[in-house]
Coordinates of C-alpha atoms in Angstrom, one line a residue:
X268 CA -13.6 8.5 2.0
X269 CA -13.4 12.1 2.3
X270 CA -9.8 13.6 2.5
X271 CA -9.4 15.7 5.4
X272 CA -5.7 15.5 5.8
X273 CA -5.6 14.0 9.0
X274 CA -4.7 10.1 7.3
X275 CA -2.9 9.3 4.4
X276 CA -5.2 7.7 1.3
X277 CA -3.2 6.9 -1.5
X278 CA -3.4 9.2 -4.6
X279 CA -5.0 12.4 -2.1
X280 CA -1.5 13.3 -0.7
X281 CA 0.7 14.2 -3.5
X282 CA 4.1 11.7 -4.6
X283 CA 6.3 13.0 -2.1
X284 CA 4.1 11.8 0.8
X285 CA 2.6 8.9 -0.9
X286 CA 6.9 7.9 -1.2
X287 CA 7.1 8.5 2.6
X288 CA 4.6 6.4 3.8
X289 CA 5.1 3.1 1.3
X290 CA 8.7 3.2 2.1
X291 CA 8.2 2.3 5.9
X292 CA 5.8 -0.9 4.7
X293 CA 8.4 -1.9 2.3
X294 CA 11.4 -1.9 3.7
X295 CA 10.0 -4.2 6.6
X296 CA 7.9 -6.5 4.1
X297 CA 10.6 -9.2 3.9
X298 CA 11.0 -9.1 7.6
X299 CA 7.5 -10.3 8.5
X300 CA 7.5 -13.4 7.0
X301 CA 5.5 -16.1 8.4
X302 CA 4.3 -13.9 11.5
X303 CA 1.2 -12.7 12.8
X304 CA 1.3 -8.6 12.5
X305 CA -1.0 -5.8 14.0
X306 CA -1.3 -2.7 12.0
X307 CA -2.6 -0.2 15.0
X308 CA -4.1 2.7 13.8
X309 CA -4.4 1.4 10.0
X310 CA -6.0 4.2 8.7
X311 CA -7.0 3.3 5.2
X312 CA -5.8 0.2 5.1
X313 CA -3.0 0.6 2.3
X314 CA -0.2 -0.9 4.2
X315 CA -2.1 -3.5 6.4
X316 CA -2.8 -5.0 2.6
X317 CA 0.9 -4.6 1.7
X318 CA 2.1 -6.7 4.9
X319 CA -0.6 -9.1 3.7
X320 CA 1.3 -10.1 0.9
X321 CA 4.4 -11.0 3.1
X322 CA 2.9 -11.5 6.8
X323 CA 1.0 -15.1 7.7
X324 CA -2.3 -12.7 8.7
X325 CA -2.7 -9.0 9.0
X326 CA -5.4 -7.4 11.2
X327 CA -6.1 -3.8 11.1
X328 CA -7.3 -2.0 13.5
X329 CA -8.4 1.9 13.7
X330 CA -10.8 3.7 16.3
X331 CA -12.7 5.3 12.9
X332 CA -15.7 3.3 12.0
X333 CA -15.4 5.3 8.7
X334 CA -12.2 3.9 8.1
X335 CA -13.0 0.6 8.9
X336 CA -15.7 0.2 7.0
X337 CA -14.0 1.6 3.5
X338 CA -10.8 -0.9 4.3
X339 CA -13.7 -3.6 4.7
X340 CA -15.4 -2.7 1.2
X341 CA -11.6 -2.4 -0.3
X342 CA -9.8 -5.5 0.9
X343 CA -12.3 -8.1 1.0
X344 CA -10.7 -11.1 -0.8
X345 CA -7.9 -11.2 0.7
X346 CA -8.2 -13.9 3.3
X347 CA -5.1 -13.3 5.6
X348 CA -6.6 -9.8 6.1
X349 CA -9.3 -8.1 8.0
X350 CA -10.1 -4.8 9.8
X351 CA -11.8 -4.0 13.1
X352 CA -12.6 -1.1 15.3
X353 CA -10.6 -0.3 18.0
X354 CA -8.6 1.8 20.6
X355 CA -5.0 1.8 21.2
X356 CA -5.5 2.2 25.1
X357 CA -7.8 -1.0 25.1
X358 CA -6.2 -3.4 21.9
X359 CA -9.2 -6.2 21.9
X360 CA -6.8 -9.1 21.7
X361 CA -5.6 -11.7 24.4
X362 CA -1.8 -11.7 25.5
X363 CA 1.3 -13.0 23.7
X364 CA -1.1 -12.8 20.3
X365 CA 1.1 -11.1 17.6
X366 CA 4.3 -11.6 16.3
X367 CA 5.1 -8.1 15.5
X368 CA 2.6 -4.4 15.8
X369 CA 3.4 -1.6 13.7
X370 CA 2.4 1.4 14.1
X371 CA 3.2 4.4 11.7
X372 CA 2.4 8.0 11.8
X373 CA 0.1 7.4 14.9
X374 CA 1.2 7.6 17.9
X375 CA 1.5 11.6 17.9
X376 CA -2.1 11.8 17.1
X377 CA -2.7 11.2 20.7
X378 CA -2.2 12.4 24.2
X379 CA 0.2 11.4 26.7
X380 CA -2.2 9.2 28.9
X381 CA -3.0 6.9 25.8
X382 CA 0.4 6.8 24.2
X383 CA 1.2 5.9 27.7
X384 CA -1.6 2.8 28.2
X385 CA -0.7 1.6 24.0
X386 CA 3.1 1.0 24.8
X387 CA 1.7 -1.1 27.9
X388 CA -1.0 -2.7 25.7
X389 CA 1.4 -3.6 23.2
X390 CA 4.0 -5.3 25.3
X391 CA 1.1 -7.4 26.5
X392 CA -0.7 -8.6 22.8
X393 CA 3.2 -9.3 21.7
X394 CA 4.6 -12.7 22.1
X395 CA 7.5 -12.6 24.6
X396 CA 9.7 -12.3 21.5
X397 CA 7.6 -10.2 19.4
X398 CA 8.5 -6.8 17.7
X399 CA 7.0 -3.3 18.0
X400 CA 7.9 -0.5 15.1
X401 CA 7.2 2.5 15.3
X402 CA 7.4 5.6 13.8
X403 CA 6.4 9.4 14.4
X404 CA 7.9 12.5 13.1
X405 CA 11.1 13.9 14.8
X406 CA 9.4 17.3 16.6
X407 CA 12.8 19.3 16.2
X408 CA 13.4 18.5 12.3
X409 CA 9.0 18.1 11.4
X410 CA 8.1 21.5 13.5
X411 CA 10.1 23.2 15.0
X412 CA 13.0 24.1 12.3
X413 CA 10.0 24.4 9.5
X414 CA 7.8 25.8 11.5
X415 CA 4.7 23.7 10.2
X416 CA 2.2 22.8 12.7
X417 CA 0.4 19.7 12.0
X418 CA -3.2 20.5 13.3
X419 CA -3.9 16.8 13.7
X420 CA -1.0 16.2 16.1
X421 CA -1.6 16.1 19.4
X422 CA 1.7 15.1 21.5
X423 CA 5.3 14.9 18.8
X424 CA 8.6 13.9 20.5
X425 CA 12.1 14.7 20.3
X426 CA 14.6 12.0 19.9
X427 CA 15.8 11.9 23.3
X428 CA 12.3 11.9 24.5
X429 CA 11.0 9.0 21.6
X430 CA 13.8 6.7 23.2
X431 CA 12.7 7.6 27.1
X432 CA 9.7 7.1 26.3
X433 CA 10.1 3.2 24.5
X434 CA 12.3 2.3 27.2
X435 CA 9.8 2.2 29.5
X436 CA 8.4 -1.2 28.5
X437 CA 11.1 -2.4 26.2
X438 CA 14.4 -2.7 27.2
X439 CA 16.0 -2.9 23.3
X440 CA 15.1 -0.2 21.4
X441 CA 16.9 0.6 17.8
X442 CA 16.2 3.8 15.8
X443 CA 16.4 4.8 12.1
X444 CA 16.0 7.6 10.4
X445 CA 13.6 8.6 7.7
X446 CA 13.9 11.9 5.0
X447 CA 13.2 12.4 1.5
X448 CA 15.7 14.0 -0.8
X449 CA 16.3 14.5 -4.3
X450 CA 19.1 11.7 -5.2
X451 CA 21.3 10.7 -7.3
X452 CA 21.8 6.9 -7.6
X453 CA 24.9 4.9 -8.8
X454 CA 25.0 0.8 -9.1
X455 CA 26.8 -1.9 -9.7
X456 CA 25.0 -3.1 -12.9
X457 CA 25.1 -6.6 -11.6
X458 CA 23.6 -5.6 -8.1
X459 CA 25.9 -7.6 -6.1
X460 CA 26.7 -4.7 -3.9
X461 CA 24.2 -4.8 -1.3
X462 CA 25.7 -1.6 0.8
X463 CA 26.2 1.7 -1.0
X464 CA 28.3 5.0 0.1
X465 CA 25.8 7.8 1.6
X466 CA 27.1 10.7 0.2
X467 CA 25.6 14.3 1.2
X468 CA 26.2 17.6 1.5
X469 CA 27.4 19.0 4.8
X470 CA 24.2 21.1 5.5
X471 CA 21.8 18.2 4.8
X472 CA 20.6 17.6 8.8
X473 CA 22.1 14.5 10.8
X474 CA 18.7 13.6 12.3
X475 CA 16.1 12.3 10.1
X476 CA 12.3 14.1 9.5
X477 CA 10.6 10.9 11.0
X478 CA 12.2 8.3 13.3
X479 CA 11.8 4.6 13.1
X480 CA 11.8 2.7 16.4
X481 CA 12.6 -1.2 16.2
X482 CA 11.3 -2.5 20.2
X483 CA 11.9 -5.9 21.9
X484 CA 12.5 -7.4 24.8
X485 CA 15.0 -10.5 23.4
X486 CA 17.8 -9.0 21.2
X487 CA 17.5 -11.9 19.0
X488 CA 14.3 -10.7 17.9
X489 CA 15.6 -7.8 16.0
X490 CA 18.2 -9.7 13.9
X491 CA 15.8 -9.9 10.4
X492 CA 15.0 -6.4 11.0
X493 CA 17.3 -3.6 8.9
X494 CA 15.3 -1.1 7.5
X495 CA 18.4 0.5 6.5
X496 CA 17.2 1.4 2.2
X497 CA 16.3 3.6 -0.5
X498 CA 13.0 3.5 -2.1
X499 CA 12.9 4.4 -6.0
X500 CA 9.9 5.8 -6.8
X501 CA 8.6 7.4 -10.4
X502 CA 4.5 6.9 -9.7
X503 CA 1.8 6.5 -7.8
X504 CA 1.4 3.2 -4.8
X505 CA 1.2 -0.4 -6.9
X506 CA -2.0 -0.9 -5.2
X507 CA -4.9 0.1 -7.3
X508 CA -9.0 -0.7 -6.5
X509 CA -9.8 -3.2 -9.5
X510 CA -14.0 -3.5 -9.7
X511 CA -15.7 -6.2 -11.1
X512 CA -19.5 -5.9 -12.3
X513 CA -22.1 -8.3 -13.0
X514 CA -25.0 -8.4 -16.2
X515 CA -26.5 -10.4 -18.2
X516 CA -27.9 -9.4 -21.5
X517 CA -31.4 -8.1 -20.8
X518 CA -29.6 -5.9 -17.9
X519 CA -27.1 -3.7 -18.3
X520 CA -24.5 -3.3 -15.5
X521 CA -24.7 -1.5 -12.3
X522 CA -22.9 0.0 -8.9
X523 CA -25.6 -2.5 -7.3
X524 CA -23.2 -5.7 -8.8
X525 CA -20.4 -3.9 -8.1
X526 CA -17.1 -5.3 -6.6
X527 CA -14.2 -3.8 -5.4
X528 CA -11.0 -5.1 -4.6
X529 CA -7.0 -4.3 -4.3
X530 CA -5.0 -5.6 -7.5
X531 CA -1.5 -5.0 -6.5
X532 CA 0.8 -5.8 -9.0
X533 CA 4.2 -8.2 -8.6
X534 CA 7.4 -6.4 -10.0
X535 CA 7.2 -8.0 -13.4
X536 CA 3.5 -6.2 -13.4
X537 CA 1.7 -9.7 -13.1
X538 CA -1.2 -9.9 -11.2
X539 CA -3.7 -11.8 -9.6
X540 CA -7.3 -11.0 -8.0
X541 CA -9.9 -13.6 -6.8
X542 CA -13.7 -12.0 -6.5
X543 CA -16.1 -14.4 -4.5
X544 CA -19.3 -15.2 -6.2
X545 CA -23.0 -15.9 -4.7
X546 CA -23.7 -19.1 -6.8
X547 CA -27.1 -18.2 -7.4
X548 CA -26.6 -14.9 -9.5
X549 CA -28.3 -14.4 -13.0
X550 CA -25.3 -13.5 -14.7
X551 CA -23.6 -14.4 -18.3
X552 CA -21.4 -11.6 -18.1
X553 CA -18.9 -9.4 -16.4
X554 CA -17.0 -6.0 -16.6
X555 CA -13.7 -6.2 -15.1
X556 CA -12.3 -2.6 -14.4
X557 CA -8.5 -3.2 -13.8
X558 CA -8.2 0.5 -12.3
X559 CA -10.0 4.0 -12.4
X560 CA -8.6 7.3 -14.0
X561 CA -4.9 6.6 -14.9
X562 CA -3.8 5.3 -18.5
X563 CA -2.5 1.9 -18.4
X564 CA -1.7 -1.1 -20.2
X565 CA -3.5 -3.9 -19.1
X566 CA -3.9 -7.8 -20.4
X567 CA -6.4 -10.8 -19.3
X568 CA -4.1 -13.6 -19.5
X569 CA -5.9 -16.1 -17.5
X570 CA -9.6 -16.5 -15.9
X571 CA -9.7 -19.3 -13.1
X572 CA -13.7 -20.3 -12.4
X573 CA -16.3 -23.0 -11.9
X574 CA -18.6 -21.4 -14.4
X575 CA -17.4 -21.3 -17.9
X576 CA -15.9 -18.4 -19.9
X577 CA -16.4 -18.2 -23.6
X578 CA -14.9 -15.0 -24.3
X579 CA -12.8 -11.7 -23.0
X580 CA -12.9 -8.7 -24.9
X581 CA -11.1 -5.1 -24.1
X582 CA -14.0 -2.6 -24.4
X583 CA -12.1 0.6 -24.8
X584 CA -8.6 0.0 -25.7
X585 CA -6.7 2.2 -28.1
X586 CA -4.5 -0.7 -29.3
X587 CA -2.1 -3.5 -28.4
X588 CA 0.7 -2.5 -27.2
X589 CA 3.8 -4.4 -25.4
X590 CA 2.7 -6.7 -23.4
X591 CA -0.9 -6.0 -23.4
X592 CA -4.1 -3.8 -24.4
X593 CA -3.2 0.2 -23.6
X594 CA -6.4 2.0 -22.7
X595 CA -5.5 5.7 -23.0
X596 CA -8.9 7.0 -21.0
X597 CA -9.8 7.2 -17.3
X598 CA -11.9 4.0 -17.3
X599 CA -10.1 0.7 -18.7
X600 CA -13.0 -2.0 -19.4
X601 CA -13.0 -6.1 -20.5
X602 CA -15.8 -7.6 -20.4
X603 CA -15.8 -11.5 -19.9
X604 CA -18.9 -13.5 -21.5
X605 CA -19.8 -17.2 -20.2
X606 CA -22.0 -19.0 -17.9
X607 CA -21.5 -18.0 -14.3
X608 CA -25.2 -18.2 -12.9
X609 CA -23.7 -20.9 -10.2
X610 CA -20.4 -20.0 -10.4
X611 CA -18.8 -19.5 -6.7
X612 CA -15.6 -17.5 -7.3
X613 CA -13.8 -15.9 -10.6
X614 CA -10.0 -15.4 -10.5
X615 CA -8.1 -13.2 -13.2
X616 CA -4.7 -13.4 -13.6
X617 CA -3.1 -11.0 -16.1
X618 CA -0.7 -7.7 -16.8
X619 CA -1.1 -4.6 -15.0
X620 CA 0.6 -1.3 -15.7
X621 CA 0.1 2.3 -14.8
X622 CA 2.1 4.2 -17.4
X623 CA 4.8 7.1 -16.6
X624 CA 4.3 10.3 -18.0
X625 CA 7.6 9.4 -19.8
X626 CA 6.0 6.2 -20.9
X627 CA 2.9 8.2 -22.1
X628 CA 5.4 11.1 -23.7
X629 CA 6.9 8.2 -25.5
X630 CA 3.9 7.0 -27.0
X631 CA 2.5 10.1 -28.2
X632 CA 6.3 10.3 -30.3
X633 CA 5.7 7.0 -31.6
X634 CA 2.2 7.4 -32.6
X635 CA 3.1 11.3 -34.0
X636 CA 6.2 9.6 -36.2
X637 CA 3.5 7.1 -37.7
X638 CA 1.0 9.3 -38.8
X639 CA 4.0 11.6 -40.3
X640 CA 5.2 8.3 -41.9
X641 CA 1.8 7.4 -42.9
X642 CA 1.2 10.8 -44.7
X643 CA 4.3 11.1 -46.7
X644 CA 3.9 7.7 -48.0

């Protein structure tokens, strides 16, 4: 998808941003447990697939056919997800569907008349209990004290006017406050201190760049929801677009085979991603691409399948390293050899790591100290 700088798309917006956005989708992950969620205005689809993870389903949903159709060819295996096209004025749902709607960095891309008709059309999907969030950036802090304006926005609020406006179809309405600064973190090295001292400098601004609305009509409904956090961040989104290829050994491999799908990795950098097979393909081979143009160390621990796998080799790795192969070059390869020409589905399980430029730095120092070793031996 093109970047135009009217939607976020991971790895197009820079850190800072890239922080701003996966911040809002993790700090409410652990709320949405077991519920039925409605990403409105989903864009490209990175944080409906990060609820997924947590949420019982996920749809997305984005008036952009474009967009749809990229988050369609992106997220395809995972089965509590999918996207469709569609309007916030008219959500194609029945009443009392969804547990909770979220709806980040959206609602100022629209005028009045349709921000009206979405905060009636979201009362109605919600259950009677259910849960809107929302968030937009705070007009006096975003534009008018930097005096950026964002071409793409339509109609921005002011706080007073953000909580007016909420009120009118929800009668419990709880705001946070959102900014990025350069911290300095102290912690209990045991982490048992769940609450921490905000300590700031008296020019630092009371109101935050974006506000975070939590909406429902039962007060009860907001109790699992405290999005109260700080998000420590040193690289780009977890979520990377794995691709899997078929061959065989007359062919060699093509973008026509080609697979894509999100690998997200856990936080001890396992992973797991499940690629649906035809049954009928002519196919003893595949190359599994954990990740395009970033260095990373990568391992193929297990391979789940009802064809049969007789071998998995790293195509262009520089060398073992840690916990698995490190592939210093924009395009890590394996390649997995077997029998798959009826085979219905291939999972791989395995280690997945993007490496820090203070990861990489320390590499290079290792690998410089050896060869100095090596000579003067």
């Amino acid at each position: 998808m093109e970047y135009t700088g009217e939607r976020f798309i991971p790895d197009s917006d820079g850190l800072e941003i890239e922080a701003e956005h996966i911040h809002r989708y993790k700090a409410i992950s652990s709320c949405i447990k077991n519920m039925n969620v409605l990403d409105a205005g989903c864009g490209t689809g990175y944080g409906s697939f990060l609820m997924s993870q947590f949420a019982q389903n996920v749809i997305g949903i984005d008036i952009s056919s474009e967009s749809v159709e990229w988050c369609n060819n992106h997220y395809t295996a995972q089965n509590n997800l999918k996207f469709i096209q569609g309007s916030l004025d008219a959500l194609p749902f029945d009443d009392s569907e969804f547990d909770c709607i979220i709806i980040f960095e959206v609602i100022e891309h629209v005028d009045t008349d349709i921000q009206t008709l979405f905060l009636k059309e979201a009362k109605r999907v919600l259950k009677p209990s259910g849960v809107l969030i929302m968030s937009t950036p705070n007009k006096s802090i975003y534009t008018d004290k930097s005096g950026y304006h964002n071409p793409y926005h339509i109609s921005e609020f002011y706080l007073d006017d953000f909580k007016s406006y909420l009120k009118r179809e929800f009668d419990i309405v709880k705001l946070f406050n959102q900014s990025l600064y350069l911290v300095s973190s102290i912690r209990d090295e045991e982490m048992n201190e769940r609450r921490v001292r905000l300590i700031q400098n008296p020019g630092i601004e009371v109101e935050g760049k974006y506000m975070i609305a939590i909406c429902s009509n039962e007060i009860s409904a907001l109790t699992p929801f405290d999005l109260s956090s700080i998000y420590k961040y040193d690289s780009t989104l977890s979520t990377n677009i794995a691709s899997l290829y078929s061959g065989n050994d007359n062919n060699a491999y093509s973008e026509d085979s080609k697979q894509n799908i999100a690998l997200s990795s856990e936080k001890d950098n396992t992973f797991s991603v499940n690629f649906k097979l035809s049954g009928n393909i002519d196919c003893n081979k595949f190359r599994f691409d954990p990740v395009e143009n970033c260095f990373c160390i990568c391992n193929i621990d297990e391979i789940q399948t009802d064809g049969e796998v007789e071998s998995i080799l790293p195509m262009n790795a520089l060398k073992y390293y840690k916990k698995g192969f490190l592939f210093m070059n924009i395009d890590p390869q394996f390649e997995i050899k077997g029998s798959f020409n009826n085979a219905t589905y291939l999972t791989i399980k395995g280690y997945f790591k993007i490496m820090t430029p203070v990861e990489l730095s320390d590499f290079v120092n290792d690998m410089y100290k050896q060869m100095i070793d090596a000579t003067n031996s």
